[in-house]
Amino acid sequence: TAVAAYTKVIELEPANGNAMLRLGQVYAATGKVDEAVAAFEQAAANGQEKQAFKQLSTIYVKKAAAALKAKNYQGAVDAALKSNEYLENATAMKVAGTAASALQKNEEAIQYLEKYLELSPNAKDAAQMKYTIAATAQVMGDNAKAKEYYTMILSDPKFGPTAKQMLESL
């Protein structure tokens, strides 16, 4: 019923961005993702850019998480980056970093995880992500970056002892 109502409003007022935004929300809520994306893109083009981009970012971060869970790592990276095109999203960068790491794309993994930490510096898993960056940098032979990130987590109760050992070995 809502789809029919919003579609009628859009037929009468083709530039009604608010109706397109609401139509996109209905489509998203009912699992019609492609239709939701199209409606949100039209909403953005008609004055509802901020709200539409937030919805689009959410759609793509959910796609990224689902792709990561399904071990479609490249799909996860692609969807996460698409999410960030609409709105910078820490979760998207974490998914992209995790997926890039699984693909052994170490430079990209570090880049995405650093962006994650920039967007969410107080994340509960910040120490773990710093450890991952340090270990990945070490594998790549980037000892300066490895030292930088190991140093950041020296006081962490879980990762600190290992970080100290790694710093001594570097």
PDB file of C-alpha atoms in Angstrom:
ATOM      1  CA  THR A   1       0.000   0.000   0.000  1.00  0.00           C
ATOM      2  CA  ALA A   2       2.807   2.390   0.888  1.00  0.00           C
ATOM      3  CA  VAL A   3       4.607   1.662  -2.385  1.00  0.00           C
ATOM      4  CA  ALA A   4       1.449   2.455  -4.339  1.00  0.00           C
ATOM      5  CA  ALA A   5       0.859   5.660  -2.386  1.00  0.00           C
ATOM      6  CA  TYR A   6       4.408   6.984  -2.788  1.00  0.00           C
ATOM      7  CA  THR A   7       4.479   5.946  -6.439  1.00  0.00           C
ATOM      8  CA  LYS A   8       1.281   7.952  -7.017  1.00  0.00           C
ATOM      9  CA  VAL A   9       2.792  11.001  -5.304  1.00  0.00           C
ATOM     10  CA  ILE A  10       5.903  10.702  -7.477  1.00  0.00           C
ATOM     11  CA  GLU A  11       3.756  10.408 -10.619  1.00  0.00           C
ATOM     12  CA  LEU A  12       2.043  13.668  -9.652  1.00  0.00           C
ATOM     13  CA  GLU A  13       5.250  15.344  -8.430  1.00  0.00           C
ATOM     14  CA  PRO A  14       8.270  13.792 -10.198  1.00  0.00           C
ATOM     15  CA  ALA A  15      10.729  15.998  -8.278  1.00  0.00           C
ATOM     16  CA  ASN A  16       9.359  15.118  -4.828  1.00  0.00           C
ATOM     17  CA  GLY A  17      12.558  13.959  -3.159  1.00  0.00           C
ATOM     18  CA  ASN A  18      10.830  13.290   0.150  1.00  0.00           C
ATOM     19  CA  ALA A  19       8.381  10.843  -1.452  1.00  0.00           C
ATOM     20  CA  MET A  20      11.299   9.120  -3.214  1.00  0.00           C
ATOM     21  CA  LEU A  21      13.155   8.878   0.089  1.00  0.00           C
ATOM     22  CA  ARG A  22      10.123   7.309   1.778  1.00  0.00           C
ATOM     23  CA  LEU A  23       9.635   4.939  -1.156  1.00  0.00           C
ATOM     24  CA  GLY A  24      13.263   3.861  -0.810  1.00  0.00           C
ATOM     25  CA  GLN A  25      12.740   3.213   2.888  1.00  0.00           C
ATOM     26  CA  VAL A  26       9.702   1.040   2.162  1.00  0.00           C
ATOM     27  CA  TYR A  27      11.620  -0.917  -0.462  1.00  0.00           C
ATOM     28  CA  ALA A  28      14.589  -1.358   1.899  1.00  0.00           C
ATOM     29  CA  ALA A  29      12.327  -2.550   4.706  1.00  0.00           C
ATOM     30  CA  THR A  30      10.734  -5.135   2.429  1.00  0.00           C
ATOM     31  CA  GLY A  31      14.048  -6.460   1.101  1.00  0.00           C
ATOM     32  CA  LYS A  32      13.782  -4.934  -2.369  1.00  0.00           C
ATOM     33  CA  VAL A  33      17.319  -3.595  -2.301  1.00  0.00           C
ATOM     34  CA  ASP A  34      17.734  -2.727  -5.994  1.00  0.00           C
ATOM     35  CA  GLU A  35      14.489  -0.756  -5.969  1.00  0.00           C
ATOM     36  CA  ALA A  36      15.536   0.959  -2.734  1.00  0.00           C
ATOM     37  CA  VAL A  37      18.879   1.985  -4.218  1.00  0.00           C
ATOM     38  CA  ALA A  38      17.170   3.460  -7.289  1.00  0.00           C
ATOM     39  CA  ALA A  39      14.672   5.369  -5.143  1.00  0.00           C
ATOM     40  CA  PHE A  40      17.386   6.709  -2.834  1.00  0.00           C
ATOM     41  CA  GLU A  41      19.483   7.833  -5.789  1.00  0.00           C
ATOM     42  CA  GLN A  42      16.459   9.711  -7.154  1.00  0.00           C
ATOM     43  CA  ALA A  43      15.791  11.193  -3.708  1.00  0.00           C
ATOM     44  CA  ALA A  44      19.386  12.424  -3.558  1.00  0.00           C
ATOM     45  CA  ALA A  45      19.023  14.025  -6.971  1.00  0.00           C
ATOM     46  CA  ASN A  46      15.896  15.802  -5.745  1.00  0.00           C
ATOM     47  CA  GLY A  47      17.008  17.539  -2.576  1.00  0.00           C
ATOM     48  CA  GLN A  48      17.307  14.676  -0.079  1.00  0.00           C
ATOM     49  CA  GLU A  49      21.009  13.982  -0.549  1.00  0.00           C
ATOM     50  CA  LYS A  50      22.024  13.765   3.124  1.00  0.00           C
ATOM     51  CA  GLN A  51      19.268  11.353   4.157  1.00  0.00           C
ATOM     52  CA  ALA A  52      19.449   9.317   0.950  1.00  0.00           C
ATOM     53  CA  PHE A  53      23.222   8.940   1.155  1.00  0.00           C
ATOM     54  CA  LYS A  54      22.928   7.754   4.756  1.00  0.00           C
ATOM     55  CA  GLN A  55      20.427   5.089   3.662  1.00  0.00           C
ATOM     56  CA  LEU A  56      22.581   4.062   0.689  1.00  0.00           C
ATOM     57  CA  SER A  57      25.659   3.787   2.888  1.00  0.00           C
ATOM     58  CA  THR A  58      23.730   1.528   5.250  1.00  0.00           C
ATOM     59  CA  ILE A  59      22.518  -0.695   2.417  1.00  0.00           C
ATOM     60  CA  TYR A  60      26.050  -1.185   1.103  1.00  0.00           C
ATOM     61  CA  VAL A  61      27.620  -1.793   4.518  1.00  0.00           C
ATOM     62  CA  LYS A  62      25.017  -4.529   5.084  1.00  0.00           C
ATOM     63  CA  LYS A  63      25.930  -6.015   1.694  1.00  0.00           C
ATOM     64  CA  ALA A  64      29.605  -5.851   2.661  1.00  0.00           C
ATOM     65  CA  ALA A  65      29.011  -7.623   5.970  1.00  0.00           C
ATOM     66  CA  ALA A  66      26.941 -10.322   4.262  1.00  0.00           C
ATOM     67  CA  ALA A  67      29.640 -10.825   1.619  1.00  0.00           C
ATOM     68  CA  LEU A  68      32.311 -11.090   4.322  1.00  0.00           C
ATOM     69  CA  LYS A  69      30.245 -13.668   6.196  1.00  0.00           C
ATOM     70  CA  ALA A  70      29.841 -15.638   2.960  1.00  0.00           C
ATOM     71  CA  LYS A  71      33.622 -15.432   2.415  1.00  0.00           C
ATOM     72  CA  ASN A  72      33.120 -13.384  -0.753  1.00  0.00           C
ATOM     73  CA  TYR A  73      36.033 -11.180   0.204  1.00  0.00           C
ATOM     74  CA  GLN A  74      36.272  -9.127  -2.984  1.00  0.00           C
ATOM     75  CA  GLY A  75      32.522  -8.521  -2.874  1.00  0.00           C
ATOM     76  CA  ALA A  76      32.909  -7.377   0.729  1.00  0.00           C
ATOM     77  CA  VAL A  77      35.639  -4.899  -0.194  1.00  0.00           C
ATOM     78  CA  ASP A  78      33.653  -3.586  -3.160  1.00  0.00           C
ATOM     79  CA  ALA A  79      30.449  -3.091  -1.171  1.00  0.00           C
ATOM     80  CA  ALA A  80      32.308  -1.495   1.746  1.00  0.00           C
ATOM     81  CA  LEU A  81      34.011   0.995  -0.544  1.00  0.00           C
ATOM     82  CA  LYS A  82      30.674   1.744  -2.216  1.00  0.00           C
ATOM     83  CA  SER A  83      29.213   2.429   1.239  1.00  0.00           C
ATOM     84  CA  ASN A  84      31.981   4.922   1.892  1.00  0.00           C
ATOM     85  CA  GLU A  85      31.295   6.712  -1.383  1.00  0.00           C
ATOM     86  CA  TYR A  86      27.987   7.793   0.113  1.00  0.00           C
ATOM     87  CA  LEU A  87      29.040   8.352   3.710  1.00  0.00           C
ATOM     88  CA  GLU A  88      32.264   7.544   5.536  1.00  0.00           C
ATOM     89  CA  ASN A  89      31.526   4.572   7.716  1.00  0.00           C
ATOM     90  CA  ALA A  90      33.870   2.970  10.246  1.00  0.00           C
ATOM     91  CA  THR A  91      32.146  -0.394   9.994  1.00  0.00           C
ATOM     92  CA  ALA A  92      32.602  -0.400   6.224  1.00  0.00           C
ATOM     93  CA  MET A  93      36.318   0.255   6.618  1.00  0.00           C
ATOM     94  CA  LYS A  94      36.668  -2.540   9.173  1.00  0.00           C
ATOM     95  CA  VAL A  95      34.913  -4.959   6.815  1.00  0.00           C
ATOM     96  CA  ALA A  96      37.074  -3.785   3.906  1.00  0.00           C
ATOM     97  CA  GLY A  97      40.236  -4.227   5.982  1.00  0.00           C
ATOM     98  CA  THR A  98      39.255  -7.683   7.171  1.00  0.00           C
ATOM     99  CA  ALA A  99      38.332  -8.801   3.651  1.00  0.00           C
ATOM    100  CA  ALA A 100      41.470  -7.307   2.087  1.00  0.00           C
ATOM    101  CA  SER A 101      43.532  -9.146   4.690  1.00  0.00           C
ATOM    102  CA  ALA A 102      41.812 -12.415   3.771  1.00  0.00           C
ATOM    103  CA  LEU A 103      42.688 -11.686   0.134  1.00  0.00           C
ATOM    104  CA  GLN A 104      46.304 -11.092   1.229  1.00  0.00           C
ATOM    105  CA  LYS A 105      46.105  -7.535  -0.082  1.00  0.00           C
ATOM    106  CA  ASN A 106      48.150  -6.314   2.843  1.00  0.00           C
ATOM    107  CA  GLU A 107      48.699  -2.698   1.784  1.00  0.00           C
ATOM    108  CA  GLU A 108      44.979  -2.235   1.225  1.00  0.00           C
ATOM    109  CA  ALA A 109      44.155  -4.003   4.493  1.00  0.00           C
ATOM    110  CA  ILE A 110      46.401  -1.609   6.400  1.00  0.00           C
ATOM    111  CA  GLN A 111      44.939   1.396   4.589  1.00  0.00           C
ATOM    112  CA  TYR A 112      41.352   0.388   5.379  1.00  0.00           C
ATOM    113  CA  LEU A 113      42.087  -0.522   9.003  1.00  0.00           C
ATOM    114  CA  GLU A 114      43.887   2.774   9.537  1.00  0.00           C
ATOM    115  CA  LYS A 115      40.825   4.559   8.167  1.00  0.00           C
ATOM    116  CA  TYR A 116      38.654   2.493  10.519  1.00  0.00           C
ATOM    117  CA  LEU A 117      40.736   3.655  13.473  1.00  0.00           C
ATOM    118  CA  GLU A 118      40.600   7.242  12.237  1.00  0.00           C
ATOM    119  CA  LEU A 119      36.807   7.106  12.053  1.00  0.00           C
ATOM    120  CA  SER A 120      36.411   5.170  15.304  1.00  0.00           C
ATOM    121  CA  PRO A 121      39.478   5.865  17.487  1.00  0.00           C
ATOM    122  CA  ASN A 122      37.794   4.638  20.662  1.00  0.00           C
ATOM    123  CA  ALA A 123      36.443   1.404  19.224  1.00  0.00           C
ATOM    124  CA  LYS A 124      36.399  -1.543  21.607  1.00  0.00           C
ATOM    125  CA  ASP A 125      38.614  -3.475  19.214  1.00  0.00           C
ATOM    126  CA  ALA A 126      41.058  -0.620  18.527  1.00  0.00           C
ATOM    127  CA  ALA A 127      43.965  -2.455  20.175  1.00  0.00           C
ATOM    128  CA  GLN A 128      43.232  -5.571  18.161  1.00  0.00           C
ATOM    129  CA  MET A 129      43.135  -3.566  14.928  1.00  0.00           C
ATOM    130  CA  LYS A 130      46.413  -1.843  15.833  1.00  0.00           C
ATOM    131  CA  TYR A 131      47.959  -5.245  16.493  1.00  0.00           C
ATOM    132  CA  THR A 132      46.669  -6.487  13.131  1.00  0.00           C
ATOM    133  CA  ILE A 133      48.140  -3.452  11.370  1.00  0.00           C
ATOM    134  CA  ALA A 134      51.477  -3.945  13.144  1.00  0.00           C
ATOM    135  CA  ALA A 135      51.652  -7.650  12.343  1.00  0.00           C
ATOM    136  CA  THR A 136      50.645  -7.073   8.719  1.00  0.00           C
ATOM    137  CA  ALA A 137      53.215  -4.308   8.320  1.00  0.00           C
ATOM    138  CA  GLN A 138      55.857  -6.579   9.820  1.00  0.00           C
ATOM    139  CA  VAL A 139      55.027  -9.332   7.313  1.00  0.00           C
ATOM    140  CA  MET A 140      55.369  -6.765   4.522  1.00  0.00           C
ATOM    141  CA  GLY A 141      58.780  -5.692   5.832  1.00  0.00           C
ATOM    142  CA  ASP A 142      57.569  -2.246   6.896  1.00  0.00           C
ATOM    143  CA  ASN A 143      59.282  -2.336  10.261  1.00  0.00           C
ATOM    144  CA  ALA A 144      58.770   1.389  10.903  1.00  0.00           C
ATOM    145  CA  LYS A 145      54.994   1.037  10.689  1.00  0.00           C
ATOM    146  CA  ALA A 146      55.100  -2.201  12.665  1.00  0.00           C
ATOM    147  CA  LYS A 147      57.054  -0.489  15.449  1.00  0.00           C
ATOM    148  CA  GLU A 148      54.675   2.478  15.392  1.00  0.00           C
ATOM    149  CA  TYR A 149      51.607   0.289  15.920  1.00  0.00           C
ATOM    150  CA  TYR A 150      53.207  -2.135  18.382  1.00  0.00           C
ATOM    151  CA  THR A 151      54.246   0.876  20.463  1.00  0.00           C
ATOM    152  CA  MET A 152      50.654   2.114  20.535  1.00  0.00           C
ATOM    153  CA  ILE A 153      49.469  -1.058  22.267  1.00  0.00           C
ATOM    154  CA  LEU A 154      52.275  -1.655  24.766  1.00  0.00           C
ATOM    155  CA  SER A 155      49.987  -0.800  27.687  1.00  0.00           C
ATOM    156  CA  ASP A 156      47.147  -3.011  26.475  1.00  0.00           C
ATOM    157  CA  PRO A 157      46.733  -5.992  28.834  1.00  0.00           C
ATOM    158  CA  LYS A 158      45.916  -8.439  26.039  1.00  0.00           C
ATOM    159  CA  PHE A 159      48.269  -7.317  23.257  1.00  0.00           C
ATOM    160  CA  GLY A 160      50.971  -5.464  25.204  1.00  0.00           C
ATOM    161  CA  PRO A 161      53.172  -8.434  26.149  1.00  0.00           C
ATOM    162  CA  THR A 162      53.259  -9.708  22.567  1.00  0.00           C
ATOM    163  CA  ALA A 163      53.827  -6.195  21.247  1.00  0.00           C
ATOM    164  CA  LYS A 164      56.794  -5.813  23.606  1.00  0.00           C
ATOM    165  CA  GLN A 165      58.303  -9.092  22.339  1.00  0.00           C
ATOM    166  CA  MET A 166      57.762  -8.049  18.738  1.00  0.00           C
ATOM    167  CA  LEU A 167      59.391  -4.666  19.321  1.00  0.00           C
ATOM    168  CA  GLU A 168      62.412  -6.368  20.868  1.00  0.00           C
ATOM    169  CA  SER A 169      62.717  -8.659  17.841  1.00  0.00           C
ATOM    170  CA  LEU A 170      62.527  -5.734  15.427  1.00  0.00           C
TER     171      LEU A 170
END
